[in-house]
mmCIF file of C-alpha atoms in Angstrom:
data_model
loop_
_atom_site.group_PDB
_atom_site.id
_atom_site.type_symbol
_atom_site.label_atom_id
_atom_site.label_comp_id
_atom_site.label_asym_id
_atom_site.label_seq_id
_atom_site.Cartn_x
_atom_site.Cartn_y
_atom_site.Cartn_z
ATOM 1 C CA MET A 11 84.441 102.958 161.099
ATOM 2 C CA LYS A 12 86.525 105.936 162.192
ATOM 3 C CA ASP A 13 89.154 107.191 159.803
ATOM 4 C CA ILE A 14 92.853 106.975 160.659
ATOM 5 C CA ALA A 15 93.442 110.767 160.842
ATOM 6 C CA TYR A 16 90.680 111.119 163.435
ATOM 7 C CA LEU A 17 92.186 108.357 165.575
ATOM 8 C CA LEU A 18 95.721 109.728 165.271
ATOM 9 C CA ASN A 19 94.543 113.156 166.435
ATOM 10 C CA ARG A 20 92.865 111.605 169.476
ATOM 11 C CA ILE A 21 95.825 109.558 170.729
ATOM 12 C CA LYS A 22 96.959 111.136 173.948
ATOM 13 C CA SER A 23 100.644 110.877 174.729
ATOM 14 C CA VAL A 24 103.026 111.953 177.449
ATOM 15 C CA GLU A 25 106.690 112.349 176.528
ATOM 16 C CA PRO A 26 109.052 110.673 179.013
ATOM 17 C CA LYS A 27 112.806 110.672 178.437
ATOM 18 C CA LYS A 28 112.921 107.597 176.178
ATOM 19 C CA ARG A 29 109.592 106.863 174.569
ATOM 20 C CA THR A 30 106.074 108.120 174.062
ATOM 21 C CA ILE A 31 103.426 106.516 176.263
ATOM 22 C CA TYR A 32 100.199 105.628 174.464
ATOM 23 C CA ASP A 33 96.732 104.670 175.553
ATOM 24 C CA PRO A 34 96.670 101.027 174.378
ATOM 25 C CA LYS A 35 92.947 101.205 173.575
ATOM 26 C CA GLN A 36 93.617 103.991 171.097
ATOM 27 C CA VAL A 37 96.492 102.033 169.544
ATOM 28 C CA VAL A 38 94.118 99.056 169.220
ATOM 29 C CA GLN A 39 91.684 101.327 167.352
ATOM 30 C CA VAL A 40 94.442 102.164 164.867
ATOM 31 C CA MET A 41 95.191 98.425 164.521
ATOM 32 C CA GLN A 42 91.520 97.727 163.839
ATOM 33 C CA VAL A 43 91.459 100.374 161.099
ATOM 34 C CA ILE A 44 94.507 98.669 159.565
ATOM 35 C CA ASN A 45 92.800 95.256 159.801
ATOM 36 C CA PRO A 46 89.040 95.569 160.437
ATOM 37 C CA SER A 47 88.618 91.795 160.847
ATOM 38 C CA TRP A 48 91.106 91.646 163.764
ATOM 39 C CA VAL A 49 89.414 91.036 167.106
ATOM 40 C CA CYS A 50 91.082 92.383 170.245
ATOM 41 C CA GLY A 51 90.347 90.619 173.515
ATOM 42 C CA GLU A 52 91.735 91.258 176.988
ATOM 43 C CA LEU A 53 94.934 89.297 176.290
ATOM 44 C CA GLU A 54 95.629 91.223 173.090
ATOM 45 C CA LEU A 55 94.977 94.542 174.865
ATOM 46 C CA HIS A 56 97.384 93.496 177.646
ATOM 47 C CA ALA A 57 100.004 92.602 175.018
ATOM 48 C CA VAL A 58 99.522 95.904 173.130
ATOM 49 C CA ASN A 59 99.960 97.820 176.386
ATOM 50 C CA TRP A 60 103.299 96.086 177.023
ATOM 51 C CA MET A 61 104.359 96.456 173.396
ATOM 52 C CA VAL A 62 103.766 100.219 173.218
ATOM 53 C CA ASN A 63 104.571 101.273 176.795
ATOM 54 C CA SER A 64 107.496 99.159 177.984
ATOM 55 C CA ASP A 65 111.196 99.070 177.298
ATOM 56 C CA LYS A 66 111.327 95.385 178.265
ATOM 57 C CA TRP A 67 111.608 92.645 175.710
ATOM 58 C CA ILE A 68 108.294 90.940 174.965
ATOM 59 C CA LEU A 69 107.902 87.209 174.287
ATOM 60 C CA LEU A 70 104.548 86.199 172.814
ATOM 61 C CA GLN A 71 104.338 82.471 173.408
ATOM 62 C CA GLY A 72 101.681 79.898 172.649
ATOM 63 C CA ASN A 73 100.011 77.447 170.347
ATOM 64 C CA LEU A 74 99.821 77.696 166.557
ATOM 65 C CA GLY A 75 97.224 80.089 165.190
ATOM 66 C CA THR A 76 96.498 82.016 168.403
ATOM 67 C CA GLY A 77 97.246 85.461 166.933
ATOM 68 C CA LYS A 78 100.868 86.121 167.915
ATOM 69 C CA SER A 79 102.148 86.793 164.395
ATOM 70 C CA MET A 80 99.085 88.880 163.529
ATOM 71 C CA LEU A 81 99.672 90.996 166.623
ATOM 72 C CA ILE A 82 103.331 91.580 165.737
ATOM 73 C CA ASP A 83 102.400 92.561 162.183
ATOM 74 C CA LEU A 84 99.696 94.972 163.352
ATOM 75 C CA TYR A 85 102.019 96.454 165.979
ATOM 76 C CA CYS A 86 104.674 97.241 163.354
ATOM 77 C CA LYS A 87 102.081 98.795 161.037
ATOM 78 C CA ALA A 88 100.469 100.800 163.851
ATOM 79 C CA ILE A 89 103.820 102.206 165.032
ATOM 80 C CA TYR A 90 104.567 103.271 161.471
ATOM 81 C CA THR A 91 101.104 104.827 161.126
ATOM 82 C CA ILE A 92 101.340 106.696 164.448
ATOM 83 C CA GLU A 93 105.016 107.666 164.587
ATOM 84 C CA LYS A 94 106.216 107.228 160.985
ATOM 85 C CA ARG A 95 108.892 104.976 162.496
ATOM 86 C CA ARG A 96 109.703 101.592 161.032
ATOM 87 C CA VAL A 97 110.152 98.612 163.326
ATOM 88 C CA ALA A 98 112.352 95.907 161.792
ATOM 89 C CA GLN A 99 110.197 92.814 161.317
ATOM 90 C CA TYR A 100 111.573 89.377 160.392
ATOM 91 C CA THR A 101 110.770 85.732 160.805
ATOM 92 C CA THR A 102 113.831 83.907 162.107
ATOM 93 C CA ASP A 103 114.219 82.180 158.718
ATOM 94 C CA GLU A 104 114.166 85.578 156.959
ATOM 95 C CA LEU A 105 116.756 86.900 159.404
ATOM 96 C CA CYS A 106 119.066 83.981 158.622
ATOM 97 C CA TYR A 107 118.528 84.391 154.865
ATOM 98 C CA HIS A 108 119.285 88.131 154.905
ATOM 99 C CA HIS A 109 122.241 87.668 157.252
ATOM 100 C CA LYS A 110 123.870 85.374 154.676
ATOM 101 C CA ARG A 111 123.672 88.194 152.116
ATOM 102 C CA ASN A 112 124.512 91.123 154.409
ATOM 103 C CA SER A 113 127.027 90.427 157.147
ATOM 104 C CA ASP A 114 126.364 93.875 158.686
ATOM 105 C CA LEU A 115 122.656 93.180 159.190
ATOM 106 C CA LEU A 116 122.923 92.022 162.810
ATOM 107 C CA MET A 117 124.961 95.087 163.778
ATOM 108 C CA GLU A 118 122.367 97.330 162.125
ATOM 109 C CA LEU A 119 119.487 95.542 163.868
ATOM 110 C CA SER A 120 121.228 95.639 167.238
ATOM 111 C CA ASN A 121 120.628 99.402 167.369
ATOM 112 C CA THR A 122 116.906 99.434 166.600
ATOM 113 C CA GLU A 123 113.646 97.874 167.729
ATOM 114 C CA VAL A 124 113.135 94.435 166.185
ATOM 115 C CA CYS A 125 110.122 92.114 165.991
ATOM 116 C CA LEU A 126 111.230 88.541 165.481
ATOM 117 C CA ASP A 127 108.581 85.957 164.582
ATOM 118 C CA GLU A 128 108.770 82.147 164.542
ATOM 119 C CA LEU A 129 111.524 81.963 167.172
ATOM 120 C CA GLY A 130 113.030 78.473 167.130
ATOM 121 C CA VAL A 131 112.091 77.300 163.642
ATOM 122 C CA GLU A 132 115.295 78.500 161.974
ATOM 123 C CA SER A 133 118.292 76.262 161.336
ATOM 124 C CA GLU A 134 120.653 76.297 164.281
ATOM 125 C CA THR A 135 123.591 77.323 162.114
ATOM 126 C CA VAL A 136 123.971 79.293 158.920
ATOM 127 C CA ASN A 137 126.959 78.715 156.658
ATOM 128 C CA THR A 138 128.182 81.977 155.117
ATOM 129 C CA TYR A 139 131.205 81.465 152.860
ATOM 130 C CA GLY A 140 132.513 78.692 155.103
ATOM 131 C CA THR A 141 131.832 80.499 158.385
ATOM 132 C CA LYS A 142 129.146 78.937 160.570
ATOM 133 C CA SER A 143 127.002 81.200 162.721
ATOM 134 C CA ASP A 144 123.720 81.307 164.623
ATOM 135 C CA PRO A 145 122.279 84.706 163.610
ATOM 136 C CA VAL A 146 119.289 84.567 165.971
ATOM 137 C CA SER A 147 121.419 83.850 169.049
ATOM 138 C CA GLU A 148 123.949 86.444 167.923
ATOM 139 C CA LEU A 149 121.239 89.086 167.524
ATOM 140 C CA ILE A 150 119.794 88.264 170.955
ATOM 141 C CA ARG A 151 123.259 88.625 172.543
ATOM 142 C CA MET A 152 123.914 91.921 170.739
ATOM 143 C CA LYS A 153 120.549 93.381 171.712
ATOM 144 C CA TYR A 154 121.116 92.309 175.313
ATOM 145 C CA HIS A 155 124.432 94.138 175.500
ATOM 146 C CA LYS A 156 123.017 97.264 173.837
ATOM 147 C CA LYS A 157 119.768 97.064 175.850
ATOM 148 C CA THR A 158 117.669 97.648 172.741
ATOM 149 C CA ARG A 159 114.087 96.517 172.273
ATOM 150 C CA LEU A 160 113.158 93.029 171.042
ATOM 151 C CA ILE A 161 109.673 91.592 170.563
ATOM 152 C CA MET A 162 109.468 87.890 169.737
ATOM 153 C CA ALA A 163 106.802 85.300 168.984
ATOM 154 C CA THR A 164 107.177 81.548 169.305
ATOM 155 C CA ASN A 165 105.259 78.308 169.530
ATOM 156 C CA LEU A 166 108.006 76.799 171.694
ATOM 157 C CA THR A 167 107.664 76.153 175.424
ATOM 158 C CA ASN A 168 110.164 77.620 177.890
ATOM 159 C CA GLU A 169 111.935 74.264 178.072
ATOM 160 C CA GLN A 170 112.221 74.067 174.278
ATOM 161 C CA ILE A 171 113.546 77.636 174.089
ATOM 162 C CA PHE A 172 116.143 76.932 176.762
ATOM 163 C CA SER A 173 117.144 73.657 175.111
ATOM 164 C CA ARG A 174 117.450 75.315 171.673
ATOM 165 C CA TYR A 175 119.320 78.485 172.691
ATOM 166 C CA GLY A 176 121.250 77.357 175.790
ATOM 167 C CA ASP A 177 121.683 78.596 179.346
ATOM 168 C CA ARG A 178 123.207 81.989 178.518
ATOM 169 C CA ILE A 179 120.327 83.073 176.260
ATOM 170 C CA ALA A 180 117.787 81.509 178.648
ATOM 171 C CA ASP A 181 119.215 83.536 181.522
ATOM 172 C CA ARG A 182 118.970 86.718 179.448
ATOM 173 C CA PHE A 183 115.363 85.907 178.604
ATOM 174 C CA ARG A 184 114.570 85.522 182.316
ATOM 175 C CA GLU A 185 116.048 88.960 182.970
ATOM 176 C CA MET A 186 114.810 90.884 179.931
ATOM 177 C CA CYS A 187 111.471 89.346 178.831
ATOM 178 C CA HIS A 188 107.918 89.942 179.793
ATOM 179 C CA VAL A 189 106.219 86.708 178.679
ATOM 180 C CA ILE A 190 102.630 86.771 177.428
ATOM 181 C CA VAL A 191 101.130 83.323 176.891
ATOM 182 C CA PHE A 192 98.482 82.856 174.194
ATOM 183 C CA LYS A 193 96.347 79.826 175.050
ATOM 184 C CA GLY A 194 93.574 78.095 173.208
ATOM 185 C CA GLU A 195 92.911 76.530 169.872
ATOM 186 C CA SER A 196 93.950 77.854 166.493
ATOM 187 C CA LYS A 197 91.793 80.706 165.184
ATOM 188 C CA ARG A 198 92.573 79.762 161.596
#
């Protein structure tokens, strides 16, 4: 197996105004060094390409155990390995938990790239000192207005997402998201 320094030296990049463009196959090699048991098929390579080379939001959608969460985790680790840049990574339950303890969290996250896993499993409202809120919907609205990057994973269908988050969020998803559907049985 190739070592990480060798792979990092080989990654070719072109610097546009906003972000570095990477060869997704080379990013996948870094991911496979991070987790040698991870298998990358065509769908995963397609997803990695969108994750590293697009400013659009990404929605990884599909059945339980199809590799969405693993891909998000490897993406965050690979970006840190390549760029020394941290991508904020939360499950929606973790986001709600931390929001209760830090009311500035959503504002902080609205300015940076965020990977949000388990979209739709969180409680619809969080009670913080008597104030009810929906941190996930609030974060989505804030990121929409600031046009900052959001990568999400969910087991919900489009209809379930729209029912859970309402027409306004659904309309923003239609505008902002590139949806990648993971089909098949659980790999667990």
